[in-house]
PDB file of C-alpha atoms in Angstrom:
ATOM      1  CA  MET R1425       3.571 113.971 196.755  1.00 50.00           C
ATOM      2  CA  THR R1426       0.289 115.832 196.384  1.00 50.00           C
ATOM      3  CA  VAL R1427      -1.839 115.049 193.342  1.00 46.00           C
ATOM      4  CA  ALA R1428      -3.709 118.016 191.881  1.00 49.00           C
ATOM      5  CA  PHE R1429      -7.100 117.103 190.464  1.00 51.00           C
ATOM      6  CA  PRO R1430      -8.684 119.294 187.797  1.00 59.00           C
ATOM      7  CA  PRO R1431     -11.484 121.515 189.067  1.00 69.00           C
ATOM      8  CA  ASP R1432     -14.966 120.015 189.019  1.00 84.00           C
ATOM      9  CA  GLU R1433     -16.785 120.891 185.798  1.00 85.00           C
ATOM     10  CA  ARG R1434     -19.860 122.098 187.696  1.00 87.00           C
ATOM     11  CA  VAL R1435     -17.732 124.557 189.671  1.00 89.00           C
ATOM     12  CA  LEU R1436     -16.087 125.765 186.479  1.00 90.00           C
ATOM     13  CA  LEU R1437     -19.464 126.153 184.775  1.00 89.00           C
ATOM     14  CA  LEU R1438     -20.756 128.229 187.679  1.00 89.00           C
ATOM     15  CA  LYS R1439     -17.721 130.485 187.347  1.00 92.00           C
ATOM     16  CA  VAL R1440     -18.229 130.696 183.576  1.00 92.00           C
ATOM     17  CA  SER R1441     -21.819 131.816 184.161  1.00 91.00           C
ATOM     18  CA  ARG R1442     -20.326 134.722 186.144  1.00 93.00           C
ATOM     19  CA  GLY R1443     -17.988 135.644 183.277  1.00 93.00           C
ATOM     20  CA  ASP R1444     -14.788 133.998 184.554  1.00 93.00           C
ATOM     21  CA  LYS R1445     -12.504 133.627 181.515  1.00 94.00           C
ATOM     22  CA  VAL R1446      -9.946 131.472 183.332  1.00 94.00           C
ATOM     23  CA  ALA R1447     -12.672 128.976 184.295  1.00 93.00           C
ATOM     24  CA  PHE R1448     -13.903 129.011 180.692  1.00 94.00           C
ATOM     25  CA  ARG R1449     -10.426 128.092 179.449  1.00 94.00           C
ATOM     26  CA  GLN R1450     -10.110 125.310 182.051  1.00 93.00           C
ATOM     27  CA  LEU R1451     -13.518 123.918 181.137  1.00 92.00           C
ATOM     28  CA  TYR R1452     -12.597 124.078 177.458  1.00 92.00           C
ATOM     29  CA  GLU R1453      -9.362 122.179 178.080  1.00 90.00           C
ATOM     30  CA  GLN R1454     -11.173 119.492 180.073  1.00 88.00           C
ATOM     31  CA  VAL R1455     -14.207 118.945 177.851  1.00 88.00           C
ATOM     32  CA  SER R1456     -13.300 119.967 174.293  1.00 89.00           C
ATOM     33  CA  PRO R1457     -11.506 116.695 173.380  1.00 89.00           C
ATOM     34  CA  LEU R1458     -14.670 114.728 174.142  1.00 86.00           C
ATOM     35  CA  LEU R1459     -16.917 117.181 172.274  1.00 89.00           C
ATOM     36  CA  TYR R1460     -14.577 117.198 169.291  1.00 90.00           C
ATOM     37  CA  ALA R1461     -14.631 113.393 169.260  1.00 87.00           C
ATOM     38  CA  VAL R1462     -18.436 113.360 169.276  1.00 86.00           C
ATOM     39  CA  ALA R1463     -18.598 115.938 166.473  1.00 88.00           C
ATOM     40  CA  LEU R1464     -15.946 114.216 164.360  1.00 86.00           C
ATOM     41  CA  ARG R1465     -17.615 110.849 164.706  1.00 85.00           C
ATOM     42  CA  LEU R1466     -20.913 112.313 163.480  1.00 83.00           C
ATOM     43  CA  LEU R1467     -19.685 114.779 160.851  1.00 85.00           C
ATOM     44  CA  LYS R1468     -16.646 112.839 159.593  1.00 84.00           C
ATOM     45  CA  ARG R1469     -14.876 116.121 158.733  1.00 87.00           C
ATOM     46  CA  ARG R1470     -12.344 117.812 160.965  1.00 89.00           C
ATOM     47  CA  GLU R1471     -13.172 121.368 159.915  1.00 91.00           C
ATOM     48  CA  ALA R1472     -16.872 120.835 160.498  1.00 91.00           C
ATOM     49  CA  ALA R1473     -16.239 119.200 163.883  1.00 91.00           C
ATOM     50  CA  GLU R1474     -14.027 122.107 164.943  1.00 93.00           C
ATOM     51  CA  GLU R1475     -16.688 124.609 163.886  1.00 94.00           C
ATOM     52  CA  VAL R1476     -19.383 122.809 165.871  1.00 94.00           C
ATOM     53  CA  VAL R1477     -17.226 122.659 169.011  1.00 95.00           C
ATOM     54  CA  GLN R1478     -16.430 126.352 168.652  1.00 95.00           C
ATOM     55  CA  ASP R1479     -20.139 127.099 168.272  1.00 95.00           C
ATOM     56  CA  VAL R1480     -20.988 124.998 171.347  1.00 95.00           C
ATOM     57  CA  PHE R1481     -18.442 126.868 173.473  1.00 95.00           C
ATOM     58  CA  LEU R1482     -19.621 130.233 172.177  1.00 94.00           C
ATOM     59  CA  THR R1483     -23.146 129.244 173.187  1.00 92.00           C
ATOM     60  CA  LEU R1484     -21.824 128.038 176.543  1.00 92.00           C
ATOM     61  CA  TRP R1485     -20.183 131.402 177.220  1.00 93.00           C
ATOM     62  CA  HIS R1486     -23.544 133.135 176.766  1.00 92.00           C
ATOM     63  CA  ALA R1487     -25.803 130.470 178.297  1.00 89.00           C
ATOM     64  CA  ALA R1488     -23.806 128.740 181.050  1.00 88.00           C
ATOM     65  CA  ASP R1489     -26.530 129.649 183.535  1.00 87.00           C
ATOM     66  CA  GLN R1490     -28.995 127.389 181.677  1.00 88.00           C
ATOM     67  CA  TYR R1491     -27.296 124.209 182.915  1.00 85.00           C
ATOM     68  CA  ASP R1492     -29.596 122.104 185.101  1.00 81.00           C
ATOM     69  CA  ILE R1493     -27.712 119.719 187.392  1.00 76.00           C
ATOM     70  CA  SER R1494     -30.735 117.411 187.604  1.00 74.00           C
ATOM     71  CA  ARG R1495     -30.442 116.595 183.890  1.00 68.00           C
ATOM     72  CA  GLY R1496     -26.955 115.102 184.012  1.00 73.00           C
ATOM     73  CA  SER R1497     -23.289 115.978 184.190  1.00 81.00           C
ATOM     74  CA  VAL R1498     -21.757 118.981 182.452  1.00 86.00           C
ATOM     75  CA  LYS R1499     -20.073 116.626 179.965  1.00 85.00           C
ATOM     76  CA  THR R1500     -23.396 114.965 179.204  1.00 83.00           C
ATOM     77  CA  TRP R1501     -25.116 118.326 178.763  1.00 86.00           C
ATOM     78  CA  LEU R1502     -22.418 119.649 176.440  1.00 90.00           C
ATOM     79  CA  SER R1503     -22.198 116.341 174.543  1.00 87.00           C
ATOM     80  CA  THR R1504     -25.944 116.477 173.930  1.00 86.00           C
ATOM     81  CA  ILE R1505     -25.708 120.053 172.657  1.00 90.00           C
ATOM     82  CA  THR R1506     -22.821 119.023 170.398  1.00 91.00           C
ATOM     83  CA  ARG R1507     -24.697 116.011 169.064  1.00 89.00           C
ATOM     84  CA  ASN R1508     -27.792 118.105 168.350  1.00 88.00           C
ATOM     85  CA  ARG R1509     -25.727 120.768 166.555  1.00 92.00           C
ATOM     86  CA  CYS R1510     -24.118 118.071 164.424  1.00 89.00           C
ATOM     87  CA  ILE R1511     -27.479 116.575 163.498  1.00 86.00           C
ATOM     88  CA  ASP R1512     -28.787 120.044 162.595  1.00 87.00           C
ATOM     89  CA  ARG R1513     -25.728 120.623 160.445  1.00 88.00           C
ATOM     90  CA  LEU R1514     -26.100 117.269 158.698  1.00 84.00           C
ATOM     91  CA  ARG R1515     -29.736 118.047 157.886  1.00 82.00           C
ATOM     92  CA  ARG R1516     -28.700 121.310 156.205  1.00 83.00           C
ATOM     93  CA  GLN R1517     -25.816 119.854 154.176  1.00 73.00           C
ATOM     94  CA  PRO R1518     -26.080 118.366 150.695  1.00 61.00           C
ATOM     95  CA  ALA R1519     -25.164 114.693 150.333  1.00 55.00           C
ATOM     96  CA  ALA R1520     -21.924 115.579 148.511  1.00 49.00           C
ATOM     97  CA  TYR R1521     -20.693 117.299 151.669  1.00 52.00           C
ATOM     98  CA  LEU R1522     -20.727 114.006 153.505  1.00 51.00           C
ATOM     99  CA  GLU R1523     -18.600 112.194 150.925  1.00 51.00           C
ATOM    100  CA  GLN R1524     -15.022 111.782 152.015  1.00 50.00           C
ATOM    101  CA  ASP R1525     -11.908 110.129 150.675  1.00 43.00           C
ATOM    102  CA  THR R1526     -11.524 106.632 152.158  1.00 38.00           C
ATOM    103  CA  ASP R1527      -7.848 107.288 152.979  1.00 42.00           C
ATOM    104  CA  GLU R1528      -8.876 110.269 155.071  1.00 46.00           C
ATOM    105  CA  LEU R1529     -11.523 108.168 156.835  1.00 44.00           C
ATOM    106  CA  ALA R1530      -8.978 105.487 157.651  1.00 41.00           C
ATOM    107  CA  ALA R1531      -6.628 108.088 159.135  1.00 45.00           C
ATOM    108  CA  ASP R1532      -9.474 109.557 161.182  1.00 47.00           C
ATOM    109  CA  GLU R1533     -10.328 106.139 162.586  1.00 47.00           C
ATOM    110  CA  ARG R1534      -6.717 105.515 163.635  1.00 45.00           C
ATOM    111  CA  ASP R1535      -6.547 108.885 165.372  1.00 50.00           C
ATOM    112  CA  ASP R1536     -10.110 108.762 166.691  1.00 52.00           C
ATOM    113  CA  PRO R1537     -10.301 111.469 169.371  1.00 50.00           C
ATOM    114  CA  LEU R1538     -13.106 109.618 171.119  1.00 52.00           C
ATOM    115  CA  ASN R1539     -10.725 106.770 171.816  1.00 51.00           C
ATOM    116  CA  GLN R1540      -8.094 109.275 172.930  1.00 51.00           C
ATOM    117  CA  ALA R1541     -10.533 111.214 175.150  1.00 49.00           C
ATOM    118  CA  LEU R1542     -11.800 108.179 177.005  1.00 54.00           C
ATOM    119  CA  SER R1543      -9.489 106.324 179.307  1.00 55.00           C
ATOM    120  CA  LYS R1544      -8.924 102.632 178.689  1.00 55.00           C
ATOM    121  CA  GLU R1545     -10.895 101.905 181.848  1.00 60.00           C
ATOM    122  CA  ASP R1546     -13.842 103.995 180.607  1.00 62.00           C
ATOM    123  CA  VAL R1547     -13.818 102.236 177.242  1.00 61.00           C
ATOM    124  CA  ALA R1548     -13.687  98.817 178.899  1.00 68.00           C
ATOM    125  CA  LEU R1549     -16.521  99.710 181.280  1.00 71.00           C
ATOM    126  CA  LEU R1550     -18.648 101.174 178.482  1.00 72.00           C
ATOM    127  CA  SER R1551     -18.099  98.065 176.388  1.00 73.00           C
ATOM    128  CA  GLU R1552     -19.008  95.831 179.320  1.00 79.00           C
ATOM    129  CA  CYS R1553     -22.112  97.878 180.107  1.00 80.00           C
ATOM    130  CA  PHE R1554     -23.126  97.984 176.434  1.00 76.00           C
ATOM    131  CA  GLU R1555     -23.317  94.180 176.470  1.00 83.00           C
ATOM    132  CA  THR R1556     -25.909  94.315 179.281  1.00 87.00           C
ATOM    133  CA  LEU R1557     -28.431  96.045 176.991  1.00 87.00           C
ATOM    134  CA  ASP R1558     -31.089  93.963 175.342  1.00 89.00           C
ATOM    135  CA  GLU R1559     -30.847  93.625 171.556  1.00 87.00           C
ATOM    136  CA  GLN R1560     -33.309  96.427 170.670  1.00 88.00           C
ATOM    137  CA  GLN R1561     -31.687  98.867 173.083  1.00 89.00           C
ATOM    138  CA  ARG R1562     -28.196  98.004 171.848  1.00 86.00           C
ATOM    139  CA  ARG R1563     -29.160  98.475 168.179  1.00 87.00           C
ATOM    140  CA  CYS R1564     -31.017 101.743 168.812  1.00 87.00           C
ATOM    141  CA  VAL R1565     -28.330 103.284 171.028  1.00 84.00           C
ATOM    142  CA  SER R1566     -25.640 102.232 168.570  1.00 82.00           C
ATOM    143  CA  LEU R1567     -27.439 103.785 165.613  1.00 82.00           C
ATOM    144  CA  ALA R1568     -28.257 106.981 167.502  1.00 82.00           C
ATOM    145  CA  PHE R1569     -24.919 107.658 169.137  1.00 74.00           C
ATOM    146  CA  PHE R1570     -22.278 105.848 167.121  1.00 69.00           C
ATOM    147  CA  ASP R1571     -23.842 106.408 163.706  1.00 69.00           C
ATOM    148  CA  GLY R1572     -25.371 109.788 164.545  1.00 70.00           C
ATOM    149  CA  MET R1573     -28.909 108.946 163.481  1.00 76.00           C
ATOM    150  CA  THR R1574     -31.904 110.899 164.711  1.00 81.00           C
ATOM    151  CA  HIS R1575     -34.702 109.062 166.516  1.00 87.00           C
ATOM    152  CA  GLN R1576     -36.751 109.147 163.318  1.00 87.00           C
ATOM    153  CA  GLN R1577     -33.881 107.710 161.279  1.00 85.00           C
ATOM    154  CA  VAL R1578     -33.400 104.923 163.843  1.00 87.00           C
ATOM    155  CA  ALA R1579     -37.106 104.084 163.686  1.00 90.00           C
ATOM    156  CA  THR R1580     -37.067 104.071 159.884  1.00 89.00           C
ATOM    157  CA  SER R1581     -33.867 102.018 159.715  1.00 86.00           C
ATOM    158  CA  LEU R1582     -35.272  99.371 162.056  1.00 89.00           C
ATOM    159  CA  ASP R1583     -38.808  99.603 160.648  1.00 91.00           C
ATOM    160  CA  VAL R1584     -40.341 100.228 164.073  1.00 91.00           C
ATOM    161  CA  PRO R1585     -42.649 102.958 165.398  1.00 92.00           C
ATOM    162  CA  LEU R1586     -40.912 106.189 166.419  1.00 91.00           C
ATOM    163  CA  GLY R1587     -42.148 105.855 170.003  1.00 92.00           C
ATOM    164  CA  SER R1588     -40.598 102.403 170.313  1.00 91.00           C
ATOM    165  CA  ALA R1589     -37.220 103.632 169.054  1.00 91.00           C
ATOM    166  CA  LYS R1590     -37.293 106.574 171.487  1.00 91.00           C
ATOM    167  CA  THR R1591     -38.210 104.298 174.396  1.00 92.00           C
ATOM    168  CA  TRP R1592     -35.463 101.777 173.601  1.00 91.00           C
ATOM    169  CA  ILE R1593     -32.890 104.563 173.330  1.00 89.00           C
ATOM    170  CA  ARG R1594     -33.985 106.208 176.598  1.00 89.00           C
ATOM    171  CA  ARG R1595     -34.071 102.908 178.490  1.00 91.00           C
ATOM    172  CA  GLY R1596     -30.733 101.850 177.017  1.00 88.00           C
ATOM    173  CA  LEU R1597     -29.096 105.111 178.062  1.00 84.00           C
ATOM    174  CA  ASN R1598     -30.541 104.752 181.557  1.00 86.00           C
ATOM    175  CA  VAL R1599     -29.073 101.234 181.823  1.00 87.00           C
ATOM    176  CA  LEU R1600     -25.691 102.516 180.618  1.00 82.00           C
ATOM    177  CA  LYS R1601     -25.730 105.418 183.098  1.00 81.00           C
ATOM    178  CA  LYS R1602     -26.569 103.143 185.983  1.00 84.00           C
ATOM    179  CA  CYS R1603     -23.985 100.541 184.961  1.00 82.00           C
ATOM    180  CA  MET R1604     -21.263 103.185 184.600  1.00 76.00           C
ATOM    181  CA  GLY R1605     -22.200 104.951 187.831  1.00 76.00           C
ATOM    182  CA  VAL R1606     -23.132 108.209 186.088  1.00 68.00           C
ATOM    183  CA  THR R1607     -25.736 110.357 187.808  1.00 57.00           C
TER     184      THR R1607
END
């Protein structure tokens, strides 16, 4: 039996940059669950997360040629764009927007798309690698990526200089990449 692997995201992105709609759909199907999970975790609202993912893919359609392979994988690039769009959206929203019924939050946590998008092996490896970080790196990365804080918010929360928070986050992410075998 022959196993068919999904096309490489870099190949799909190259085709998207040439206007290939089929490649765009394939890339969307492969990456959108992860991007939705990132957006939902940060925004805590399904409609808002869906809007951000739609916006990211609209941007991708027009700017696929801006991807730089030296800066990480396609998933990393798109996840970063998604995260930044979410942070921008949170900055523009009033505090009342962020309030949500606790029952809805509990349901979202049970059906967390991030947990669904990552394989059990990926989650186990990430958890194992996360434990290799030193305490400052672990706290900073956790606040930035799991709680959706900006670098400035991390620095303020931990009462440390902004440069220190940025350095701990960058070094922590580098350790995680290396541990997980991500280029």
